[in-house]
Tab-separated table of N, CA, C and O in Angstrom:
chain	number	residue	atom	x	y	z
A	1	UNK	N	24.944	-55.364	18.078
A	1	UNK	CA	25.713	-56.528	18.473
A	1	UNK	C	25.410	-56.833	19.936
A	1	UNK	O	25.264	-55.869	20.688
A	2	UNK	N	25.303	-58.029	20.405
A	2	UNK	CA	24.527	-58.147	21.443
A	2	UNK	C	26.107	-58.098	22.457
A	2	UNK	O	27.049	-58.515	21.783
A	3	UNK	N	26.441	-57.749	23.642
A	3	UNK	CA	27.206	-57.642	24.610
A	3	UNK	C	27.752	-59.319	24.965
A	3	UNK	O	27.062	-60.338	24.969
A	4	UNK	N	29.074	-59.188	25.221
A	4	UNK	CA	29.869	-60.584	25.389
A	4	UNK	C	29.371	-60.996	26.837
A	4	UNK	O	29.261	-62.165	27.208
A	5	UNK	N	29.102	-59.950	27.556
A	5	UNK	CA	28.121	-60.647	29.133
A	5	UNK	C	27.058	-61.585	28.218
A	5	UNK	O	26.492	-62.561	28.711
A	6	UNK	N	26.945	-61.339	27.406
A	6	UNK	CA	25.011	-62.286	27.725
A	6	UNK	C	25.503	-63.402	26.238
A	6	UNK	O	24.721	-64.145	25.646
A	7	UNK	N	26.764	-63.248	25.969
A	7	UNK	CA	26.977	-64.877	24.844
A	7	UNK	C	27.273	-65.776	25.593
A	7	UNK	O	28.046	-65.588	26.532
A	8	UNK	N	26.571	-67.263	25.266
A	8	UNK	CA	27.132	-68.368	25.250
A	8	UNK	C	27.664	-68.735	24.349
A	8	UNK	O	27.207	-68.898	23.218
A	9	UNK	N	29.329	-69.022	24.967
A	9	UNK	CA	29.515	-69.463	23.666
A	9	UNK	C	30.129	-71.182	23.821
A	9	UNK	O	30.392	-71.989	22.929
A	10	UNK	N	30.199	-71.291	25.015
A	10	UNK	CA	31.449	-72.816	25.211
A	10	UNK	C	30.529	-73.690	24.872
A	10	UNK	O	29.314	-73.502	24.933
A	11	UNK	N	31.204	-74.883	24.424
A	11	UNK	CA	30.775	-76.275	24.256
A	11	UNK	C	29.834	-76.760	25.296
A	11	UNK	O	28.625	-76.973	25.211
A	12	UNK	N	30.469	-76.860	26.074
A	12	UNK	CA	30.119	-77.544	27.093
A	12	UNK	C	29.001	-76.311	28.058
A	12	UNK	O	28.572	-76.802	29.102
A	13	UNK	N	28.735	-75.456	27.895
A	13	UNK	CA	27.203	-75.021	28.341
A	13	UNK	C	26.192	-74.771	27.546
A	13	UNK	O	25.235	-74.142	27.998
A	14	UNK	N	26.204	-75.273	26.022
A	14	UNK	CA	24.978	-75.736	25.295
A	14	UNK	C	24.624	-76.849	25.585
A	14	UNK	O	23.454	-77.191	25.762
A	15	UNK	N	25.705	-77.622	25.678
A	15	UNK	CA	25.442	-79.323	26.378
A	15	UNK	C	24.297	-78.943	27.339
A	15	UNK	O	23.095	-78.870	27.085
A	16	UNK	N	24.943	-78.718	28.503
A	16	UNK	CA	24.301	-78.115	29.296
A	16	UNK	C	22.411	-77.655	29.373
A	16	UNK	O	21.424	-78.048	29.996
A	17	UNK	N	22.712	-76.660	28.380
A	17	UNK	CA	21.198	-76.441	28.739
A	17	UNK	C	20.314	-77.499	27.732
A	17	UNK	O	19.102	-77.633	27.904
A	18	UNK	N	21.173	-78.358	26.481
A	18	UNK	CA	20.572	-79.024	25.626
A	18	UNK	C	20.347	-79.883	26.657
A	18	UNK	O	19.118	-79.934	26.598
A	19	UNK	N	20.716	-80.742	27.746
A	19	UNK	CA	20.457	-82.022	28.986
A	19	UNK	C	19.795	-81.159	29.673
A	19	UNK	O	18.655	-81.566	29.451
A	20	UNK	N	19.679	-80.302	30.317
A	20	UNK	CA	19.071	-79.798	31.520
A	20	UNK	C	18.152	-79.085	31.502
A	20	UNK	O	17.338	-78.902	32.407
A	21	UNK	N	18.198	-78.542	30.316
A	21	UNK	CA	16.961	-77.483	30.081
A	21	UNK	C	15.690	-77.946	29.354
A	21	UNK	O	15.648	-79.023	28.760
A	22	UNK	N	14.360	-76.851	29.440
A	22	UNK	CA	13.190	-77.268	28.993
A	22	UNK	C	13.090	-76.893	27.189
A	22	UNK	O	13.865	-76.164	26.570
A	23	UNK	N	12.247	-77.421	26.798
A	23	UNK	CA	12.395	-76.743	25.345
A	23	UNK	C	11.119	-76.440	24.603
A	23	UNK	O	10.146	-77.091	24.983
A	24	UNK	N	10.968	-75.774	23.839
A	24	UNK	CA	9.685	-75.282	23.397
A	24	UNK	C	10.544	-74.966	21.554
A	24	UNK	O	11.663	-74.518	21.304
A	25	UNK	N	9.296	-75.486	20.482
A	25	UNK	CA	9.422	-75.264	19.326
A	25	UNK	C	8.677	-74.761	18.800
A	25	UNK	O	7.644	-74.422	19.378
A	26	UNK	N	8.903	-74.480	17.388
A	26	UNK	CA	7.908	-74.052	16.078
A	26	UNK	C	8.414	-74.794	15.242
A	26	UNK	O	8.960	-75.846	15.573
A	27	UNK	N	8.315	-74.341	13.859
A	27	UNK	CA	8.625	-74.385	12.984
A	27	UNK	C	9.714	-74.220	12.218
A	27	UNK	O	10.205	-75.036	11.437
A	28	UNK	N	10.105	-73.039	12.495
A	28	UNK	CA	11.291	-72.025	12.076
A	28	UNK	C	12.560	-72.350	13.036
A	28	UNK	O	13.659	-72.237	12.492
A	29	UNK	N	12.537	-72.738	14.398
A	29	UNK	CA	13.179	-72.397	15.994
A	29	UNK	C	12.407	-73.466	16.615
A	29	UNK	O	11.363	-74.082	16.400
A	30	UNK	N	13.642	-73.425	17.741
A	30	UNK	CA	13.961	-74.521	19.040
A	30	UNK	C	14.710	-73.536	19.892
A	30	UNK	O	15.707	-72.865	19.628
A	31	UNK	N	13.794	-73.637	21.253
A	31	UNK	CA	13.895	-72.341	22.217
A	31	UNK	C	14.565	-73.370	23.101
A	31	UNK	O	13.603	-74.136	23.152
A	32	UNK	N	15.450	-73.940	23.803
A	32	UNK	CA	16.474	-74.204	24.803
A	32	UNK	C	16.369	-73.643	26.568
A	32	UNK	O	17.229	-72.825	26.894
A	33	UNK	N	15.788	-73.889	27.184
A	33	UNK	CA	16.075	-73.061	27.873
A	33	UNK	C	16.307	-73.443	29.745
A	33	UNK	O	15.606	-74.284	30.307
A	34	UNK	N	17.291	-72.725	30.395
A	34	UNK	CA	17.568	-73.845	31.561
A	34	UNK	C	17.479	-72.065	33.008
A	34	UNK	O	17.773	-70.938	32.607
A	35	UNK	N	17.122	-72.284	34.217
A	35	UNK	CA	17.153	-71.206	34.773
A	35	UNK	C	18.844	-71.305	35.631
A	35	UNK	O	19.496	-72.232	36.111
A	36	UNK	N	19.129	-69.300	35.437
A	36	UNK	CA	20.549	-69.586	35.638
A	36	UNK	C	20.957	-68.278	36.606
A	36	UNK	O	20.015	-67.837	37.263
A	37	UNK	N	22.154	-67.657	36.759
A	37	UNK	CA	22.508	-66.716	37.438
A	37	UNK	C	22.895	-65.163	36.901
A	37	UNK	O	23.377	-64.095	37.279
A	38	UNK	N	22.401	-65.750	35.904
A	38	UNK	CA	22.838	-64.389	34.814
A	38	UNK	C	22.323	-64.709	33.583
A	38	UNK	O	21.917	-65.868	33.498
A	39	UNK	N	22.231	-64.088	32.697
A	39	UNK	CA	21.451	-63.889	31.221
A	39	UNK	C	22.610	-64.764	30.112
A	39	UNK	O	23.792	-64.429	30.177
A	40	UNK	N	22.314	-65.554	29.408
A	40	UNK	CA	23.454	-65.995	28.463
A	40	UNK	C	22.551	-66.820	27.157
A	40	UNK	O	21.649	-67.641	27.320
A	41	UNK	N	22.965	-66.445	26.188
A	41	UNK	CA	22.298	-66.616	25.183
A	41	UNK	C	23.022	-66.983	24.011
A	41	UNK	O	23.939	-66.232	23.677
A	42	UNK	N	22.743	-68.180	23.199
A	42	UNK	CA	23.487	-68.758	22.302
A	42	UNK	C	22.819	-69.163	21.077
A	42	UNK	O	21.744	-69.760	21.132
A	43	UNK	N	23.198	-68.972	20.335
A	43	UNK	CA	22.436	-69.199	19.105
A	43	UNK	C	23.413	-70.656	18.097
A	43	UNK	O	24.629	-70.843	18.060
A	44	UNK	N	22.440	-71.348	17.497
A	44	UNK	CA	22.957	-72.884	16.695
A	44	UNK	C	22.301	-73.088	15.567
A	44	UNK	O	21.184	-73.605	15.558
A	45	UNK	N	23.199	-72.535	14.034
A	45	UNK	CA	22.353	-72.969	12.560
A	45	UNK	C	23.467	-73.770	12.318
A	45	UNK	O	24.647	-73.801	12.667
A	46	UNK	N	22.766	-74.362	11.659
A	46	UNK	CA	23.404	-75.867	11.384
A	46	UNK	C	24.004	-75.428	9.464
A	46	UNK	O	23.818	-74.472	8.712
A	47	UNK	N	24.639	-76.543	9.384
A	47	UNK	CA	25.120	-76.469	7.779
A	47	UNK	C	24.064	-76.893	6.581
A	47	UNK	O	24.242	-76.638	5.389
A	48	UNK	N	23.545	-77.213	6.834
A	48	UNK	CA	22.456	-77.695	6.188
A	48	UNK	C	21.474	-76.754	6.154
A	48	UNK	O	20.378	-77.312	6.097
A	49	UNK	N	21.368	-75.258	6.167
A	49	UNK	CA	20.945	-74.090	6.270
A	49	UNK	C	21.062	-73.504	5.335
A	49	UNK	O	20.239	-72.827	4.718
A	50	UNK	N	22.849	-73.865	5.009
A	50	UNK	CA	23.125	-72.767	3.421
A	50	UNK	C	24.559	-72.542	3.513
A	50	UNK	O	25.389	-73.066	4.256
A	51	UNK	N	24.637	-71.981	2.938
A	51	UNK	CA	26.480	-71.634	2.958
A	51	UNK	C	26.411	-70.578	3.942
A	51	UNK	O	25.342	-70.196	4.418
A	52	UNK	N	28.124	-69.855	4.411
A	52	UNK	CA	28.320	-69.429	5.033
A	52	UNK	C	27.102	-68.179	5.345
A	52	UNK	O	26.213	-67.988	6.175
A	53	UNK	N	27.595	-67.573	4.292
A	53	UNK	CA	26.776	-66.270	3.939
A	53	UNK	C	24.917	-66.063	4.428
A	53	UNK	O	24.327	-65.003	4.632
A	54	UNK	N	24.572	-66.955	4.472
A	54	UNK	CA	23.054	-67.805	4.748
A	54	UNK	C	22.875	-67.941	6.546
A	54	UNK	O	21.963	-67.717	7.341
A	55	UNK	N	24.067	-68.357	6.624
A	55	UNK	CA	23.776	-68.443	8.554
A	55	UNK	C	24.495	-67.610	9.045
A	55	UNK	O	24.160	-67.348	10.200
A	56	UNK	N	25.597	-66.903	8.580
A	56	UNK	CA	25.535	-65.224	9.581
A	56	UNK	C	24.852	-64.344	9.393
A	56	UNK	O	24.999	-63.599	10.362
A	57	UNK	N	23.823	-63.733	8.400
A	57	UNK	CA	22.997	-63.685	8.193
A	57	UNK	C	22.016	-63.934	8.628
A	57	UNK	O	21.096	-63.159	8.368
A	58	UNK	N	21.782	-64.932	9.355
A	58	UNK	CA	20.769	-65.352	10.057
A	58	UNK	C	20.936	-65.110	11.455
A	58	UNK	O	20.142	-64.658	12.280
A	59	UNK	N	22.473	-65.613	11.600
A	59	UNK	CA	22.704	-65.320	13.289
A	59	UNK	C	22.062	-63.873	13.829
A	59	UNK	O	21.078	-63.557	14.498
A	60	UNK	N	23.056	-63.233	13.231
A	60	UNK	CA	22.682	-61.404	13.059
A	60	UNK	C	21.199	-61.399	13.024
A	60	UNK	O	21.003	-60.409	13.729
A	61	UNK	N	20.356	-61.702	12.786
A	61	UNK	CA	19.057	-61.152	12.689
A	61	UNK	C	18.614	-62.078	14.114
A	61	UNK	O	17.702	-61.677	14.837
A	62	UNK	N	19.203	-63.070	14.347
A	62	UNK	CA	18.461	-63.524	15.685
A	62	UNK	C	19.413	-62.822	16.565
A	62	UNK	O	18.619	-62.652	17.491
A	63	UNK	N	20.614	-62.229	17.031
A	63	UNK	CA	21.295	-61.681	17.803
A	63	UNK	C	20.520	-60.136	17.721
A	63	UNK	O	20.078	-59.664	18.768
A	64	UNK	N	20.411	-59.555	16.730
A	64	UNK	CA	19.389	-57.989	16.560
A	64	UNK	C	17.954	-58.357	17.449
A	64	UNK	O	17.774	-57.484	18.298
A	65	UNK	N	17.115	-59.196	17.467
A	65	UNK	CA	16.398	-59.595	17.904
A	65	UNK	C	16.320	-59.879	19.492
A	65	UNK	O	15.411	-59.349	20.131
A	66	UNK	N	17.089	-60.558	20.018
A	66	UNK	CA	17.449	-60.689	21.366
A	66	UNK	C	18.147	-59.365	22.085
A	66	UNK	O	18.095	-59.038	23.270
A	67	UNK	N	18.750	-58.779	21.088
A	67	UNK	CA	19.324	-57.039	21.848
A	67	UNK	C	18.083	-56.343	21.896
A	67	UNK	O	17.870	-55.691	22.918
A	68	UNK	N	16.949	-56.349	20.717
A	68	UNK	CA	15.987	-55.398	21.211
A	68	UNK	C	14.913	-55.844	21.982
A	68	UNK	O	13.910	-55.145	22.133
A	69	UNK	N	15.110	-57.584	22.771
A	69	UNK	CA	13.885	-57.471	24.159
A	69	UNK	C	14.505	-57.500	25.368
A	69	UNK	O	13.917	-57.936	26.359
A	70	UNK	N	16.285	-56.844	25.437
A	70	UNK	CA	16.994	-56.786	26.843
A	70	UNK	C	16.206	-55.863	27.527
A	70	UNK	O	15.625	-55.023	26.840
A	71	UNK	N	16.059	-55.840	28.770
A	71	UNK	CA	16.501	-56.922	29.382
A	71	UNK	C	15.807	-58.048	29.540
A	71	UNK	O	14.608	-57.940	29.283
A	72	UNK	N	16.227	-59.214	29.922
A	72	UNK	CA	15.191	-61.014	29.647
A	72	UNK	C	15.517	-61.063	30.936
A	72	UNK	O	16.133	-60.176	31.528
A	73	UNK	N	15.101	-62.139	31.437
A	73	UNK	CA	14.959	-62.896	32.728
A	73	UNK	C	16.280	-63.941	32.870
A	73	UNK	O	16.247	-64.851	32.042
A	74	UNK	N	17.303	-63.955	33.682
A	74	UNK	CA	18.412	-64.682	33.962
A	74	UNK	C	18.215	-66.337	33.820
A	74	UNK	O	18.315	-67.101	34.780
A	75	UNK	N	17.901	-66.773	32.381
A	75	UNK	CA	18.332	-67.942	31.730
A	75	UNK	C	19.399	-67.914	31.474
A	75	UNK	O	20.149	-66.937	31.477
A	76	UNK	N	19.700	-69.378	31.121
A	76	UNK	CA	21.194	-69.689	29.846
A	76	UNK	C	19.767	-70.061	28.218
A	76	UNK	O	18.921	-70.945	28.083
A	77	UNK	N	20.055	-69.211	27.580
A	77	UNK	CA	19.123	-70.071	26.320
A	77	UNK	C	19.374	-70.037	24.927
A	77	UNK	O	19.547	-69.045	24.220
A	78	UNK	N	19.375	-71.172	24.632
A	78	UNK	CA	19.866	-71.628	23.099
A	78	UNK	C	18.428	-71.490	22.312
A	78	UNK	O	17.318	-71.934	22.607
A	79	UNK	N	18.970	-70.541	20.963
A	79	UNK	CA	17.974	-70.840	19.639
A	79	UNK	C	18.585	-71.317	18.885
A	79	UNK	O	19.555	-70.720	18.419
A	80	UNK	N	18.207	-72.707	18.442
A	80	UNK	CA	18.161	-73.602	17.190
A	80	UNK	C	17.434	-72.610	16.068
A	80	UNK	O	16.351	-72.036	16.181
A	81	UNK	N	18.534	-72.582	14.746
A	81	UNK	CA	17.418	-72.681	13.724
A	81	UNK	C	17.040	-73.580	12.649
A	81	UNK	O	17.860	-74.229	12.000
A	82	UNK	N	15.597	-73.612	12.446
A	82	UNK	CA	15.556	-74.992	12.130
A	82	UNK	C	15.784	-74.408	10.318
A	82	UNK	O	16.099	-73.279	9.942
A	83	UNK	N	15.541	-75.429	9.621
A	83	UNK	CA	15.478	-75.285	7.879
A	83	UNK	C	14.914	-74.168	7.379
A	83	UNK	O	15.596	-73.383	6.720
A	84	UNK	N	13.144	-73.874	7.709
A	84	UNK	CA	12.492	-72.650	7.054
A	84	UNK	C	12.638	-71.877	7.550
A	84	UNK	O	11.993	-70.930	7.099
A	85	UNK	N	13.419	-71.570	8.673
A	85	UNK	CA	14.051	-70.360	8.821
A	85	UNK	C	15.054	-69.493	8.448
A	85	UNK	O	15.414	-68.609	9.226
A	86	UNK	N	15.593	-69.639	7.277
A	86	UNK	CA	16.678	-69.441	6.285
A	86	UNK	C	15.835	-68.488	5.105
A	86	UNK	O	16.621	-67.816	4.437
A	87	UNK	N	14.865	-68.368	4.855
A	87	UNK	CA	13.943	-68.020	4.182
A	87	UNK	C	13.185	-66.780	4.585
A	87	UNK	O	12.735	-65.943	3.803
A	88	UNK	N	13.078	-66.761	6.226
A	88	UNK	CA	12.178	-65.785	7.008
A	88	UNK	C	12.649	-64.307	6.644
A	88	UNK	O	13.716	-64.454	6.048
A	89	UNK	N	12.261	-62.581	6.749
A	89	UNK	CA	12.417	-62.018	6.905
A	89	UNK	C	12.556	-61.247	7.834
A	89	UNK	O	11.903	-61.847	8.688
A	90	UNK	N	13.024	-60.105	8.455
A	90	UNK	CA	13.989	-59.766	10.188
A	90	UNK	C	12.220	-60.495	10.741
A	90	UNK	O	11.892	-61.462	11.429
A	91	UNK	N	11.523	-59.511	10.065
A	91	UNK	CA	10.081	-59.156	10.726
A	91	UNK	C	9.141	-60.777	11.085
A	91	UNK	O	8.537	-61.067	12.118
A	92	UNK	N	9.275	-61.419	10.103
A	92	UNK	CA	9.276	-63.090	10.712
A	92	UNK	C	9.640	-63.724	11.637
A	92	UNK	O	8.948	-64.200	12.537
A	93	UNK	N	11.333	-63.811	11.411
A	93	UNK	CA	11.958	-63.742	12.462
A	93	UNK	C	11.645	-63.329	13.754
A	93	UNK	O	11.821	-64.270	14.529
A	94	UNK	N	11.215	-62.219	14.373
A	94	UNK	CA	10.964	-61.694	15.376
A	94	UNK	C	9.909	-62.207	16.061
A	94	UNK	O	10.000	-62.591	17.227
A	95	UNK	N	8.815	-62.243	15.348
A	95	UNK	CA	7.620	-62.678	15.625
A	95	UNK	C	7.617	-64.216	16.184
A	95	UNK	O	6.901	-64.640	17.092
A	96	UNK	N	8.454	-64.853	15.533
A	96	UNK	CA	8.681	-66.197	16.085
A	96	UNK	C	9.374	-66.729	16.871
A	96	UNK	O	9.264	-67.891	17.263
A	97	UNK	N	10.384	-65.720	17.278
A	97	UNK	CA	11.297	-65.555	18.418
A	97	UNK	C	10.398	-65.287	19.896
A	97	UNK	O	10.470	-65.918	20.951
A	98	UNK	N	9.506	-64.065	19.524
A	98	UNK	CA	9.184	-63.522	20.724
A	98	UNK	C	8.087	-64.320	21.318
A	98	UNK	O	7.870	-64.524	22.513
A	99	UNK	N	7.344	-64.792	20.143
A	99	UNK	CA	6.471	-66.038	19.893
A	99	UNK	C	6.955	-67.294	21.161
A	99	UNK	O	6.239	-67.562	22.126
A	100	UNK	N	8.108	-67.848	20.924
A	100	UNK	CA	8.629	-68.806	21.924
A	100	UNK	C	9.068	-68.211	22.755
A	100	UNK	O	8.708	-68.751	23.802
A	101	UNK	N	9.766	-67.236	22.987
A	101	UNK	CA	9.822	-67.037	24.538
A	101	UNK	C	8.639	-66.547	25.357
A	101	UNK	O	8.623	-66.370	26.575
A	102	UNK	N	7.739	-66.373	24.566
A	102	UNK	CA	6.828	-65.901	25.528
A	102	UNK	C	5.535	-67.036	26.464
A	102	UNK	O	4.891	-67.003	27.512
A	103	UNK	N	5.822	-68.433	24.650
A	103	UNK	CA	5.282	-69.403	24.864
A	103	UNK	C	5.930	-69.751	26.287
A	103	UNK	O	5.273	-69.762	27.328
A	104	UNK	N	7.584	-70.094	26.187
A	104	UNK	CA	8.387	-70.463	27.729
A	104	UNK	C	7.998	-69.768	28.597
A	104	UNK	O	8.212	-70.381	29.643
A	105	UNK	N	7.330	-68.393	28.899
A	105	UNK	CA	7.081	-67.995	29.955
A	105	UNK	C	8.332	-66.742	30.693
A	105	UNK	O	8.548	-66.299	31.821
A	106	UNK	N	8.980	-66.521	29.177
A	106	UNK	CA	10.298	-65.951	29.578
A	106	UNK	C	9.798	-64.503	29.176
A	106	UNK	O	10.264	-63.692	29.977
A	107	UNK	N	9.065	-63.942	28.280
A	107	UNK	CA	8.643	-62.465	27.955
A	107	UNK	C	7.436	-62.297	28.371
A	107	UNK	O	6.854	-63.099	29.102
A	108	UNK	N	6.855	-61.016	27.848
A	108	UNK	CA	5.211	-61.177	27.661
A	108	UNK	C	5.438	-60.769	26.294
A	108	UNK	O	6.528	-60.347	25.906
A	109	UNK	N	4.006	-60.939	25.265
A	109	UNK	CA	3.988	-61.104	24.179
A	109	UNK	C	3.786	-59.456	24.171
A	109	UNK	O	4.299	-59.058	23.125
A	110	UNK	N	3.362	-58.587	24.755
A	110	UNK	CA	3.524	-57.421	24.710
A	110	UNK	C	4.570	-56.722	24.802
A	110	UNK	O	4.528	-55.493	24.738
A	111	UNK	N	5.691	-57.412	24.970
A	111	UNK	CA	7.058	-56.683	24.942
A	111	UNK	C	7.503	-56.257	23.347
A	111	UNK	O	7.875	-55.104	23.129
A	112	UNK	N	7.447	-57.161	22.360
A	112	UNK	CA	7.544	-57.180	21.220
A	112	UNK	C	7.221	-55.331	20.546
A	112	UNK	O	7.985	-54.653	19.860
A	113	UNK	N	5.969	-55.003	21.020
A	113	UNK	CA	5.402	-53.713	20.374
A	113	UNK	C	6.229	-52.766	20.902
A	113	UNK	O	6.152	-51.667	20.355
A	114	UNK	N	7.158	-52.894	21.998
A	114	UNK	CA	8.086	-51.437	22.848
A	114	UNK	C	9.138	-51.395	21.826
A	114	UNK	O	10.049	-50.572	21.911
């Protein structure tokens, strides 16, 4: 479970990095991302994903994911997930996660293998 220091969770600072921040995509994900004073990280599946069961499920595997490349670089950053990502497995998942942040300039793609 990822630590309540590093959730975003308010309204009004997804706004935030959704206006202010840069963004980088795939397929699967929409990487969000704005530079900040501390680490905060928020995750957004939409209803149109699946029923409940379908996007916590999903959250959880992108929250497992972001606990195992702490520590990150002091963003605020939102992952969108998009449609075919409902489908992915953890190991997909990951790859396409680490995939965009590294595209942003926020990991190295060699972090993934630690």
């Amino acid at each position: 479970m990822l630590k309540k220091t590093y959730r975003l969770t308010k309204h009004g600072s997804f706004g935030f990095v959704y206006r202010k921040g840069e963004n980088k995509a795939s397929a699967a994900f929409s990487l969000f991302y704005v530079k900040s004073t501390s680490l905060k990280v928020g995750f957004s599946v939409s209803n149109k994903l699946g029923k409940a069961t379908v996007r916590n499920k999903l959250k959880r595997r992108m929250r497992a994911v972001i606990q195992n490349l702490l520590p990150l670089p002091k963003y605020q950053i939102v992952i969108v997930a998009r449609q075919p990502s409902a489908q992915l497995s953890f190991d997909e998942i990951q790859k396409e996660i680490v995939r965009l942040l590294s595209k942003a300039g926020l990991i190295n793609e060699k972090k993934e293998a630690q």
